[in-house]
Each structure stands twice: as C-alpha cells, then as structure tokens.
Coordinates of C-alpha atoms in Angstrom, one line a residue:
Chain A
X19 CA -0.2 -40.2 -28.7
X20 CA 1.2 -37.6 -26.6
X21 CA 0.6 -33.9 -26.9
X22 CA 2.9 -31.6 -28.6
X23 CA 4.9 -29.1 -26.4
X24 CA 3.2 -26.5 -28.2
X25 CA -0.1 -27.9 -27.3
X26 CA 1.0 -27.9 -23.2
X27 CA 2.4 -24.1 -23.8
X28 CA -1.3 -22.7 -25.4
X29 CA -2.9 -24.7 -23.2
X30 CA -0.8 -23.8 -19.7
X31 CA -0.8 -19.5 -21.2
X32 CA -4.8 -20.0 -21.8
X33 CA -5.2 -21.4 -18.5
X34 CA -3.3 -18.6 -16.9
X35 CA -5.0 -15.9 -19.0
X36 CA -8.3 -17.3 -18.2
X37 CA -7.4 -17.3 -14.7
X38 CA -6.2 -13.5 -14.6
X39 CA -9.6 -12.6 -16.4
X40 CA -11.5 -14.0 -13.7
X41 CA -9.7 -12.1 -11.5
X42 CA -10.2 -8.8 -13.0
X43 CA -14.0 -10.0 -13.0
X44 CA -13.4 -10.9 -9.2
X45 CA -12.1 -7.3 -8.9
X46 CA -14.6 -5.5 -10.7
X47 CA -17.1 -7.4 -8.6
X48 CA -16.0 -6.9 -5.0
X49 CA -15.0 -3.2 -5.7
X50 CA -18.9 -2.7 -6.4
X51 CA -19.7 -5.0 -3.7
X52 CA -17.1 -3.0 -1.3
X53 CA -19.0 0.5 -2.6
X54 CA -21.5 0.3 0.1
X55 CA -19.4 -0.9 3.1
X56 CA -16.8 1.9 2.0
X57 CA -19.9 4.6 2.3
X58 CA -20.5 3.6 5.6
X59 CA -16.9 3.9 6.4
X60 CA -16.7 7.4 4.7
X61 CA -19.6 8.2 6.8
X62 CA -18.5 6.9 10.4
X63 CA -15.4 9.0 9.4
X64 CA -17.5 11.9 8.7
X65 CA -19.7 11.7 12.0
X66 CA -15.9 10.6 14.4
X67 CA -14.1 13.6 12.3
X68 CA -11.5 10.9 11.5
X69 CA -8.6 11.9 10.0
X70 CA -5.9 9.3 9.5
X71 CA -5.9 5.3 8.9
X72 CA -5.1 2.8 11.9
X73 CA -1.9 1.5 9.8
X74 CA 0.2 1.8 12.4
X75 CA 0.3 1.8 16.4
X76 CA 3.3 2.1 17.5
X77 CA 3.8 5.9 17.6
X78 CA 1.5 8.8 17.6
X79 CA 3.4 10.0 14.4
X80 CA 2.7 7.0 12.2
X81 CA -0.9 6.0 13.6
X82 CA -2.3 9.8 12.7
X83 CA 0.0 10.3 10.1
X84 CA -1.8 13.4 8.5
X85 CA -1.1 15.0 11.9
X86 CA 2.4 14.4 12.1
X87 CA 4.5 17.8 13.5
X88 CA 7.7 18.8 12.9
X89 CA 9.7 17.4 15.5
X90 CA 8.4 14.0 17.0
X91 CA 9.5 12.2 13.8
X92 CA 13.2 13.0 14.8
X93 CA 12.3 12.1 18.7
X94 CA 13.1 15.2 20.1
X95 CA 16.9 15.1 19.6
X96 CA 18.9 15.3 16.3
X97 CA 20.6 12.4 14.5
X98 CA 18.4 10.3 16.8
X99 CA 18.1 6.6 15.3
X100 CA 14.2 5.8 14.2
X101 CA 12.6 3.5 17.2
X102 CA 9.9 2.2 15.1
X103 CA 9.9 0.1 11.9
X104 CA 6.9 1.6 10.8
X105 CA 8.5 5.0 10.5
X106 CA 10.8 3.9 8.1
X107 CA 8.2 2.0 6.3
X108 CA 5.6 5.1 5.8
X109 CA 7.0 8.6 3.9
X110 CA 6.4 11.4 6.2
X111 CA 3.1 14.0 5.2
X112 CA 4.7 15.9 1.7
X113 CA 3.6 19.2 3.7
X114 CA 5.7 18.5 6.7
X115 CA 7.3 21.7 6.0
X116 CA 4.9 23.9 4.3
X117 CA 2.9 26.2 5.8
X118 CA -0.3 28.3 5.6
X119 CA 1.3 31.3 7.1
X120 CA 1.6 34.1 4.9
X121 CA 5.2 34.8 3.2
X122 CA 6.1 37.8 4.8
Chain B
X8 CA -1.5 -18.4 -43.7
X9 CA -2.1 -22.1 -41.6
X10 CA 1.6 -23.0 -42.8
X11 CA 2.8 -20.1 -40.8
X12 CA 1.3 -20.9 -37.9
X13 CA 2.2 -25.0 -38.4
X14 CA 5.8 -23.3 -39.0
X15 CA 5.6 -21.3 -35.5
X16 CA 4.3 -24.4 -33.5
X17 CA 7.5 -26.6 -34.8
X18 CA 9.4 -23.7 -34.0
X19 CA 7.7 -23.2 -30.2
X20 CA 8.3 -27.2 -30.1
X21 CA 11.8 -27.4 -30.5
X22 CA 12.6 -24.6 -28.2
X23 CA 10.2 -26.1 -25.4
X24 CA 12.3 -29.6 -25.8
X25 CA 15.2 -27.2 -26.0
X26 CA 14.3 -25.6 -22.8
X27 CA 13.6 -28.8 -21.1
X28 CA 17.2 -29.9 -21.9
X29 CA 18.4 -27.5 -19.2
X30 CA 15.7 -28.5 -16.7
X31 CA 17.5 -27.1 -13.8
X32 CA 18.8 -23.8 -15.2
X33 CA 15.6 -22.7 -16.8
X34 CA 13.5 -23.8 -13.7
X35 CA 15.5 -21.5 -11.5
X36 CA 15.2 -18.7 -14.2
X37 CA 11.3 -19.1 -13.9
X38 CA 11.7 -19.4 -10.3
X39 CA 13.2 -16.6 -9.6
X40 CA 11.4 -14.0 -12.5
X41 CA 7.9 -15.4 -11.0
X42 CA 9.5 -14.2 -7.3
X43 CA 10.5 -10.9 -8.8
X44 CA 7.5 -10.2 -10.8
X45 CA 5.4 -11.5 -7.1
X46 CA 7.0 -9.0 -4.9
X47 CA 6.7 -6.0 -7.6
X48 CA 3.2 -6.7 -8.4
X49 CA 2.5 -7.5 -4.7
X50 CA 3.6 -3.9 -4.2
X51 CA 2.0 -2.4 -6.6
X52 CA -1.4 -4.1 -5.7
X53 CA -1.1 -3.2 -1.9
X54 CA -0.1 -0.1 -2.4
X55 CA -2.8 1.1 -4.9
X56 CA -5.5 -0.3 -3.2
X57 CA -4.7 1.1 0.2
X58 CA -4.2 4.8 -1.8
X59 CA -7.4 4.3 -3.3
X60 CA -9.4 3.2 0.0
X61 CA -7.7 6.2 1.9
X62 CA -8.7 8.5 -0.8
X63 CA -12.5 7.4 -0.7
X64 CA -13.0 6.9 3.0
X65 CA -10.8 9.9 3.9
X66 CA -13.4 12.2 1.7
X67 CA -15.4 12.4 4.8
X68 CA -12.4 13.9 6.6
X69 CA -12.4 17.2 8.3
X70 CA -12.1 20.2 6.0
X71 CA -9.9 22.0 8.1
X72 CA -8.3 20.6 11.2
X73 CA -6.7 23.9 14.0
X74 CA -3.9 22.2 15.9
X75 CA -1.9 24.7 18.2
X76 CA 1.6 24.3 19.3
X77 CA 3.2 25.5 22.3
X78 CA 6.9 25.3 23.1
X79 CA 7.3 23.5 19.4
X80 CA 5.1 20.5 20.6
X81 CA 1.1 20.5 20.2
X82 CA -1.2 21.3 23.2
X83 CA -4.6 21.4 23.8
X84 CA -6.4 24.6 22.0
X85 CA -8.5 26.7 24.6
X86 CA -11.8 26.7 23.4
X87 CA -12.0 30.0 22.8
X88 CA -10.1 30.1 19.7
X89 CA -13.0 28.3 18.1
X90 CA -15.1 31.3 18.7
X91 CA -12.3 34.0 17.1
X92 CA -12.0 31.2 14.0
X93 CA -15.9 31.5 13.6
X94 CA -15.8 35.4 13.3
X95 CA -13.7 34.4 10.0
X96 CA -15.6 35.1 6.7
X97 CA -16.7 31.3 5.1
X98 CA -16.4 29.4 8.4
X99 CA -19.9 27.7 8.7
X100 CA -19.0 26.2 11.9
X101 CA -16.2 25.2 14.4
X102 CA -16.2 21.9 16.5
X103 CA -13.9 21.2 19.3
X104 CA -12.3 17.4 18.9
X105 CA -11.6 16.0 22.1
X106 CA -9.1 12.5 22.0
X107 CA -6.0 11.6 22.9
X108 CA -3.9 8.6 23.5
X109 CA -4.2 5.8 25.9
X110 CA -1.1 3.5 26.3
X111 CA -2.3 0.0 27.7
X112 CA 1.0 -1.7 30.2
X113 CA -1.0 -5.4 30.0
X114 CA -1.2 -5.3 26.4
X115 CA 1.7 -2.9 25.8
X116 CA -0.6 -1.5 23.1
X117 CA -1.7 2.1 22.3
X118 CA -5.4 2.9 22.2
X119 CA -6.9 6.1 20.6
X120 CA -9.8 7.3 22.9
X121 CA -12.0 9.7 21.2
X122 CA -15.4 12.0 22.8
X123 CA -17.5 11.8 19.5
X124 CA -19.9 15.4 19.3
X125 CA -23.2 12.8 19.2
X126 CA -22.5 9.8 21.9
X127 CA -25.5 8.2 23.4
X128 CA -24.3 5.0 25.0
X129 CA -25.0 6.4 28.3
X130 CA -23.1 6.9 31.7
X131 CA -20.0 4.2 32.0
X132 CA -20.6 2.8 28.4
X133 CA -18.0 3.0 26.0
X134 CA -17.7 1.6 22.1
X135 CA -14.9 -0.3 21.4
X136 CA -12.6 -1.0 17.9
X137 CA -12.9 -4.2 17.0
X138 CA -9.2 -4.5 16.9
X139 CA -9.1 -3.8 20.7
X140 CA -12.3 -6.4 21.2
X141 CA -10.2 -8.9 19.4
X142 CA -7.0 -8.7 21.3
X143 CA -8.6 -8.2 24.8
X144 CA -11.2 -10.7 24.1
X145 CA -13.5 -8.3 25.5
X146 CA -17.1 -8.6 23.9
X147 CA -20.3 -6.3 24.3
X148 CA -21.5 -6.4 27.5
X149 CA -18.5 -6.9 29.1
X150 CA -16.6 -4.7 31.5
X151 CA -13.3 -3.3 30.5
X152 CA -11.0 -1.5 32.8
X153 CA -8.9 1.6 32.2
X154 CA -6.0 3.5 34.2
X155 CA -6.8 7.3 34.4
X156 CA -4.5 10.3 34.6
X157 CA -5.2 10.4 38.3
X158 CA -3.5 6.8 38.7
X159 CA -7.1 5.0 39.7
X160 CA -8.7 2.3 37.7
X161 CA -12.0 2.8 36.1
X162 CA -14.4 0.5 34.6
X163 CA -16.3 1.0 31.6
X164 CA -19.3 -1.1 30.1
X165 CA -18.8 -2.0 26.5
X166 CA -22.0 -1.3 24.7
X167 CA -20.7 -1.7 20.9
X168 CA -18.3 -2.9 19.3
X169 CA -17.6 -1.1 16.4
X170 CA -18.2 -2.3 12.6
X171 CA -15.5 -5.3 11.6
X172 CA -15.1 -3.4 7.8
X173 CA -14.3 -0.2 9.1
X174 CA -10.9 -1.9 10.9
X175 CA -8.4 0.3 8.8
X176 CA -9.8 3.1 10.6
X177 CA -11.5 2.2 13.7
X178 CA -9.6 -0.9 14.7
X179 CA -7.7 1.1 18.0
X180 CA -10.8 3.1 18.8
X181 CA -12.5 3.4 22.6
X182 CA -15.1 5.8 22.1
X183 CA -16.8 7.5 25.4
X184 CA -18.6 10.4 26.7
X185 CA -16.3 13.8 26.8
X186 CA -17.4 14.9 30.3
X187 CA -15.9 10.9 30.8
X188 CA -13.3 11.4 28.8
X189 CA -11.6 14.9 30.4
X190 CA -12.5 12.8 34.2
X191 CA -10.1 10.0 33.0
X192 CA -7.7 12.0 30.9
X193 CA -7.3 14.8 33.2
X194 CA -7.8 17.2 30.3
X195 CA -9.5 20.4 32.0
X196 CA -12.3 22.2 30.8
X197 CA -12.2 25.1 28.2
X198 CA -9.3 23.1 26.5
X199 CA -9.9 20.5 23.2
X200 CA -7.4 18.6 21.3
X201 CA -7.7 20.3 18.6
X202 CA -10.7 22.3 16.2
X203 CA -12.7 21.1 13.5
X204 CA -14.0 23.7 10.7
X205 CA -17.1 23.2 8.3
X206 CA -16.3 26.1 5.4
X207 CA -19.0 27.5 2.6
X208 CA -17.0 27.3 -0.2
X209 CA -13.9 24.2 -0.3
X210 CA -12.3 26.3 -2.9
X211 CA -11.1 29.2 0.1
X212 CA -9.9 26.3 2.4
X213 CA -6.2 27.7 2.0
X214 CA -7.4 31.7 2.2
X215 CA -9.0 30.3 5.6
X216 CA -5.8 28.0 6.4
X217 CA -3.9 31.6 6.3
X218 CA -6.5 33.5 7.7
X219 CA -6.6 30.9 10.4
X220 CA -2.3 31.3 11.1
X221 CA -2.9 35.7 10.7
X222 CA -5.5 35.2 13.7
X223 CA -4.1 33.1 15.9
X224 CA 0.0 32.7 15.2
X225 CA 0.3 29.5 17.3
X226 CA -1.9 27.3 15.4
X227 CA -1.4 25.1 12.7
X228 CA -4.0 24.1 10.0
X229 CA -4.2 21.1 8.5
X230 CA -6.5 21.0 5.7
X231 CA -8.4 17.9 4.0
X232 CA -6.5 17.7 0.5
X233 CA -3.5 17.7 3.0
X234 CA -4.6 15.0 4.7
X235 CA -5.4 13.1 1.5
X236 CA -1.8 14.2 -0.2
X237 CA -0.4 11.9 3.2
X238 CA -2.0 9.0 2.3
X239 CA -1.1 9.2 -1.4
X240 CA 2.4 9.7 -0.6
X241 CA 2.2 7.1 1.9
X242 CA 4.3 4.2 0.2
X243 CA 6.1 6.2 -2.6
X244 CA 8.3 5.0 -4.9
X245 CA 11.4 6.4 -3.3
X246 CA 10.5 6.2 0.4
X247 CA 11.6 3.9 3.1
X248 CA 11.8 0.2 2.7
X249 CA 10.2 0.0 -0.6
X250 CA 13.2 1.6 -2.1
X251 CA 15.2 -1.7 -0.8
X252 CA 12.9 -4.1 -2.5
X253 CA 12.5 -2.1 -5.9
X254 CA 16.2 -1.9 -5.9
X255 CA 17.0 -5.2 -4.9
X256 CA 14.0 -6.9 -7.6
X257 CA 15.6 -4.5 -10.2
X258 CA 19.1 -5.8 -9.2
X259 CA 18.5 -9.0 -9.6
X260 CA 16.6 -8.8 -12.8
X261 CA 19.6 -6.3 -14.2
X262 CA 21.8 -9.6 -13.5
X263 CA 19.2 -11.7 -15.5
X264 CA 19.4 -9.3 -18.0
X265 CA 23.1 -9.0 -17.9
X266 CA 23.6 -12.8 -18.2
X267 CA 21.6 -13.2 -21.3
X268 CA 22.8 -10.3 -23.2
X269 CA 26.3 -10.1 -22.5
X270 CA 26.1 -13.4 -24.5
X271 CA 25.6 -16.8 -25.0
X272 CA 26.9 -20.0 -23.8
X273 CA 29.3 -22.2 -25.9
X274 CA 26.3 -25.3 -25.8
X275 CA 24.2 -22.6 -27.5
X276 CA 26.1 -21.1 -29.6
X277 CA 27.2 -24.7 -30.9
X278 CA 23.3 -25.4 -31.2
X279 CA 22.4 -22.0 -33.2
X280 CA 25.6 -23.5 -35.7
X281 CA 24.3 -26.9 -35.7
X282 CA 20.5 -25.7 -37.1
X283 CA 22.1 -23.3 -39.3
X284 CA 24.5 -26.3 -40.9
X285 CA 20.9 -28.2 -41.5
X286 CA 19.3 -25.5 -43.1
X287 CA 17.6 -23.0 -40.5
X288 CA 17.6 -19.8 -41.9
X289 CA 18.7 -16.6 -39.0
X290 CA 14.8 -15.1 -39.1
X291 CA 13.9 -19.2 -37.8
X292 CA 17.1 -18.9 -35.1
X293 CA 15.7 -15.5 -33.8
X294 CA 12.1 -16.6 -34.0
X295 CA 13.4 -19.9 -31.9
X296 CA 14.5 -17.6 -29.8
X297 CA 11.5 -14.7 -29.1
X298 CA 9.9 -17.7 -28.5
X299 CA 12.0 -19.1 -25.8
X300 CA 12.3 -15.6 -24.1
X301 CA 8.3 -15.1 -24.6
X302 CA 7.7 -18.6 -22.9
X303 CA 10.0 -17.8 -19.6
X304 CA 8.5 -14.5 -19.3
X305 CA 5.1 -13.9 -20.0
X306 CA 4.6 -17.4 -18.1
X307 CA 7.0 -15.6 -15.3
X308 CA 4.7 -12.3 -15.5
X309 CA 1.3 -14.1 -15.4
X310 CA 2.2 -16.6 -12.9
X311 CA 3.9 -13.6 -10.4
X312 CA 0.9 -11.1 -11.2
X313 CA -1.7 -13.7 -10.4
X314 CA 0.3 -15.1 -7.2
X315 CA 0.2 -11.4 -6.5
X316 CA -3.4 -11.0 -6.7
X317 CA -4.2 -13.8 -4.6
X318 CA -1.8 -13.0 -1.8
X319 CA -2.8 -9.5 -1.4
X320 CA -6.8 -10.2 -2.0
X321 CA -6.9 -13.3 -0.6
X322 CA -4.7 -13.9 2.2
X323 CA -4.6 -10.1 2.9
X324 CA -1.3 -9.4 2.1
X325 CA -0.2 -11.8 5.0
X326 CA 3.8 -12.2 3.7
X327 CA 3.6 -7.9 4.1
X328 CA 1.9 -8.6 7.8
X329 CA 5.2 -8.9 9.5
X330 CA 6.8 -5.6 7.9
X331 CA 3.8 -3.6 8.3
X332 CA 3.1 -5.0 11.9
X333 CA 6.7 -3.6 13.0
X334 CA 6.4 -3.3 17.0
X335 CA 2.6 -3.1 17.0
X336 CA 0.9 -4.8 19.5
X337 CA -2.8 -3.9 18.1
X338 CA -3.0 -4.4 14.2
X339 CA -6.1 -3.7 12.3
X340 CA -7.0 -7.3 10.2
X341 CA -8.4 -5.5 7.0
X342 CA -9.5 -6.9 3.6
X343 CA -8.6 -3.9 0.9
X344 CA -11.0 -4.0 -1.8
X345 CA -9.0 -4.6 -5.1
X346 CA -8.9 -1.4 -6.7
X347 CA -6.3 -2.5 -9.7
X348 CA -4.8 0.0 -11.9
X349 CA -4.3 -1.4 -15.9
X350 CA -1.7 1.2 -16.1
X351 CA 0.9 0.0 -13.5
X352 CA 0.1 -4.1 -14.7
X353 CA 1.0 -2.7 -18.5
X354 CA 4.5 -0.8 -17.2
X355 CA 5.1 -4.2 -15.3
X356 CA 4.6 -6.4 -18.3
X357 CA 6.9 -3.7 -20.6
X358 CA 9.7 -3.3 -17.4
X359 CA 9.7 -7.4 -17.2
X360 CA 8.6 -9.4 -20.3
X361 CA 10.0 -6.8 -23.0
X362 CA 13.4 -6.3 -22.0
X363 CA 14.1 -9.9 -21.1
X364 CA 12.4 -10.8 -24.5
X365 CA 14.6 -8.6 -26.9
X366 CA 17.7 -9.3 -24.5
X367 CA 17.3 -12.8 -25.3
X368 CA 17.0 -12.1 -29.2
X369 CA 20.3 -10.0 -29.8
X370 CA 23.3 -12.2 -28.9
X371 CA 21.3 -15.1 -30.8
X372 CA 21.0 -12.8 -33.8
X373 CA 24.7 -11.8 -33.5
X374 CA 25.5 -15.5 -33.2
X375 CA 23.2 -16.7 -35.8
X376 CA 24.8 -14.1 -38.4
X377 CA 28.0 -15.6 -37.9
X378 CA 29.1 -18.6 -40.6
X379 CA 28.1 -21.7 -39.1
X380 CA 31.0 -23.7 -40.0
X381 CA 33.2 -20.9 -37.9
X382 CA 30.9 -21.1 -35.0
X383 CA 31.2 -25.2 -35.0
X384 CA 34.7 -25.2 -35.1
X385 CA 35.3 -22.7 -32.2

C-alpha cells in the first residue's frame, strides 16, 4: 500500500522543520562556543587599537572603513567612476559629513 | 474533531495529485521561490552576523581616534598634539598609533603594517596575519622580504603568525617594532599616524570630540560609537549592490504574485467548475486552495532559509566570496559565528509565504463563487 500524498507532505514539512530546529540549536551552540574566541578577538583589538574589519583590501577607504575621509571615496576628482567593486558593495561611514566642530 | 482533520488530509491529497499534474510548472515555481527566498535569507544571515561580530569585537576599539588633515587629505599628527589633547579635562591618556600601508608589486596585494605600543619579538622579527602567511606561504621562522621607502629591500624574521579566528580583523596585518617601522616607512620622528585617547567618563566622548576640533582646528576625531555606527550601516538595506538583488528577488516574486492573482488559468478554472458540479462546496475550493499555496511556499521558505543557513555557516558564504572578493588580492577566510535574528526570519516568512498564500486564495474564491454550470460552459 502506498502512502497518501498527505502522508509525504507531513512527513517532508516535519523533516524540514526538524532540520531548521537543529540548526537554531547549531546556532545557539557555536555562538556560545564562538564567545570565547570572540573575547580574545575583542581583546587583540583592544591591545593593536584596531579600528576597522579586514573586509576589504583593495583601497585604504574600504579596508579602514571607519576612517574613511571626505574626499578619497570620490578619488580625488569629481564624477570620477568608482575603481573598486568593494566600494560600491559597502555604504560609506553615516558620519561622513558630520562633524565634532562646534556650530558656529 | 478527527473528521475535520480526515476532511483536510483528502483535501491536502487531491491538491498534492493536483499539483503533480503540472509537474513542470509547479517545479519551476518551487525552483525559483526556494532561489528567492536563498538569496534574501542568505543576505540577511551574512549581513546580521557580520553586524553583530563587528559590534562585539569592535567594543575594544579606541574611544577616540585624532586624525589631522592637511591640504584636505590626512597627514601624520606631530606628536605634540597628544600632549595639548592631554591638558583636556577627562582625557586619561593619549597614545600615538604608528601604521600605514604597504602595497606588495609580487602579490599585487596591500598589507597594513602596524608598530603595536607593547611589541617584544625582538630586532628584525615581525608577526604576520595569517591571511598574508597563507598567500605568501610564508610560515614562522621564515624570512620575508619587504621594499622600504628608501627603495632597498629588507628582511624580516617571522616570529608569529597571528591567531587563524581573528582573520576578519588581522588577516592583512605585519606587525613590527616602530623604531623598525619609521626606518622602512620613512615616517620621521615626532610624527604618528594618528592619536589614540583613553577618556574618564564615555558619556563626554562628543564634549572631548569638540573640545578636541576647538584645540586643534586641523584634526578630526573619530569616536568609538562612530566607528561602530560604520559597521552597522555597512550593508544597509538601500546601499550598493544589495539594492540590486532586493529589487531584483522582489521583482521577480511581484511577477509570481502578479501571475497568480491577476487570475486563473482556463484548466483551473474548468477544475474549480468540475468539483463544484460534484458537490464541493466554495469554503472546500478555497481550502483546496490555502493548501496548495501553503505547500509551495512554506516548503519554498523552509527549504531557501535552511539552504541559506548552510551556505553562509557552512561553506562561509562561498557563492558571496566572488562579490565580496572584488579586486582583492589578500582576503581574510573567516567563519562568522551565526548570530540569527527571529525577527528578520518572521518578516521573511510574512513578505514570502503570506502574500503568495492569500494571492493564491482570491481568484479561486472569485472563481469558485461563480455558477459552475457558467464556468463549464466558458
């Protein structure tokens, strides 16, 4: 006797269910792994005084992001095509153009 | 309350026969849902998890970083500034950062070279990202050459190579002594890369920040939240290329969703008249139908999300490698930890399964409110 379609549809969305709860408990269980390796990261960037991720290596603007200025992301020159794909991969630093000057 | 539930399974039989009728048209729906609902979650996991490492290894940032600009570009910061930013009320302590850039002609790569404030590797002994070890194949131990400012070679021992887990950060990293480090760079004394500043109180970073600019107009100060607001802005929403794939996923599913709700096809329409002649009542038609949505898209949904999982977690993200890579000679090969947010997997499930569900459900009820003897004979 073959088994209903019905049967094949529980059976195939259990099987899928049960298989995204094990990866939730997979998550939950290498994020607590990760803790430690991630607090000596935290502290090799404390003692280095790192302050951006190696993402990108292409250009001093997208491999220290954070320290991005004002001009290099438009190479010096205006309506100047982007040379890297990376740059128009990552969003520039949201305070490009703030600054801790005071207002006059 | 077993009748029901007998009733639903007939129903949840005859649409799965029903389904398999049009083997090739509903395998190429669930092809290309599971393909939509891949790249989205894919996204979404990458793109959390990376936010969420940043934001935790990136608490050990500087507080305040003192750039200076001259001529609109950034130069080295005489020294000397660090003692006038230590007069400042709440600066504990300033720390000159000396680093710069090092491009590699062989490899065509670009290194970061940084003079750490504690480095005790001794005389000609640098530590090395593993990133770098990796693609020069150069191991501790081994001697590693380097072209100065001045034009002449110099050789370096490599005493460490630095931790494999800390890639994402360190991967590009030569680390050396700074007396060794203004030699090769040619960066003279009295000058640093930038400042460092340890404050008493995190809550007068800004009031320093501006303190900082009143002092000294040609510096810039780049504070840690600053820093952290980067990498959580990193891959918005509405930046770059992601905009392309959200708007091409969402194109494509608006098409789906087009095609089902701007109606159905005569072969269904003649079915829905066919089981209301032999007695189907409209709730049955519309339940065959939730039930023919729900079965294309939550199996869509949970097959993309956990395809998702396992390409960004397992494989580290290697389909995204190429994009990310760009023109980069030197990648870091880093394993994100899978940080997973419930609240972006439930807006997936509403923005994918619900829509396609109840635009499946409203042409049928339209057509399954119609006379069936009208709807045969059309």
């Amino acid at each position: 006797m073959t088994a209903r379609y019905s049967t094949w549809f529980c059976l195939t969305t259990g099987a899928m269910l049960l298989m995204a709860l094990l990866l939730v408990i997979h998550a939950g269980v290498r994020t607590t792994a990760d803790r430690l390796i991630l607090r000596e990261t935290t502290d090799l960037v404390r003692s280095l005084e790192l302050t951006d991720l190696c993402l990108f290596t292409e250009a001093s603007y997208t491999r220290h992001l954070s320290l991005a200025d004002l001009r290099t992301p438009f190479q010096e020159y205006p309506l100047s095509l982007e040379h890297f794909p990376s740059g128009s991969l990552a969003a520039p630093p949201p305070y490009l153009t703030e600054s801790h000057a005071p207002h006059p | 309350m077993p009748h029901t539930l007998e009733k639903q399974r007939h129903i949840i039989d005859f649409t799965l026969a029903s389904l398999l009728r049009r083997k090739g048209k509903n395998g190429a729906l669930f092809t290309v849902y599971t393909l939509i609902v891949f790249i989205l979650a894919s996204v979404m996991f990458f793109t959390y998890a990376l936010k969420e490492e940043a934001a935790l290894v990136l608490k050990g940032a500087p507080e305040i970083v003192v750039q200076r600009t001259l001529q609109g570009r950034y130069a080295p910061i005489p020294e000397e500034y660090a003692a006038k930013i230590k007069g400042i009320r709440g600066v504990m302590a300033v720390r000159s950062r000396v680093w710069g850039y090092y491009y590699d002609p062989v490899f065509m790569a670009n290194y970061t070279i940084m003079a750490p404030e504690s480095f005790s590797l001794g005389p000609g002994c640098i530590a090395l990202g593993s990133g770098i070890s990796r693609m020069r194949r150069a191991y501790e131990g081994d001697t590693i050459s380097f072209t100065g400012a001045d034009g002449k070679s110099r050789n370096f021992t490599i005493s460490k190579i630095l931790p494999q887990e800390s890639q994402l950060l360190s991967a590009d990293l030569i680390l050396m002594a700074e007396s060794e480090y203004r030699e090769f760079s040619g960066l003279p004394p009295g000058l640093a890369s930038d400042l460092t500043l340890k404050v008493r109180n995190p809550k007068e970073l800004s009031t320093i920040a501006e303190k900082v600019v009143r002092l000294l107009p040609d510096s810039r100060p780049i504070i840690r939240n600053e820093i952290l607001r980067t990498y959580d802005a990193l891959f918005s929403w509405r930046g770059g290329l992601l905009i392309i794939i959200m708007s091409a996923a969402v194109l494509a599913f608006v098409i789906f969703a087009w095609d089902k709700a701007s109606g159905l096809s005569a072969e269904e329409k003649k079915e829905i008249g066919i089981l209301k002649a032999v007695g189907w009542e409209t709730s049955d038609i519309l339940f065959m139908k939730f039930w023919e949505g729900m079965t294309v898209s939550l199996t869509s949904f949970l097959a993309g999300t956990i395809l998702a999982y396992l390409h960004i977690f397992f494989t580290a993200a290697s389909l995204f490698a190429p994009v990310l890579k760009g023109w980069s000679v030197l990648y870091p090969e880093f394993r994100l930890t899978p940080f997973i947010n419930p609240g972006q997997i439930a807006t997936l499930f509403f923005l994918t399964v619900v829509p396609y569900t109840v635009t499946t459900i409203i042409p049928s009820w339209r057509a399954a409110t119609i006379d069936p003897d009208s709807v045969l004979r059309s």
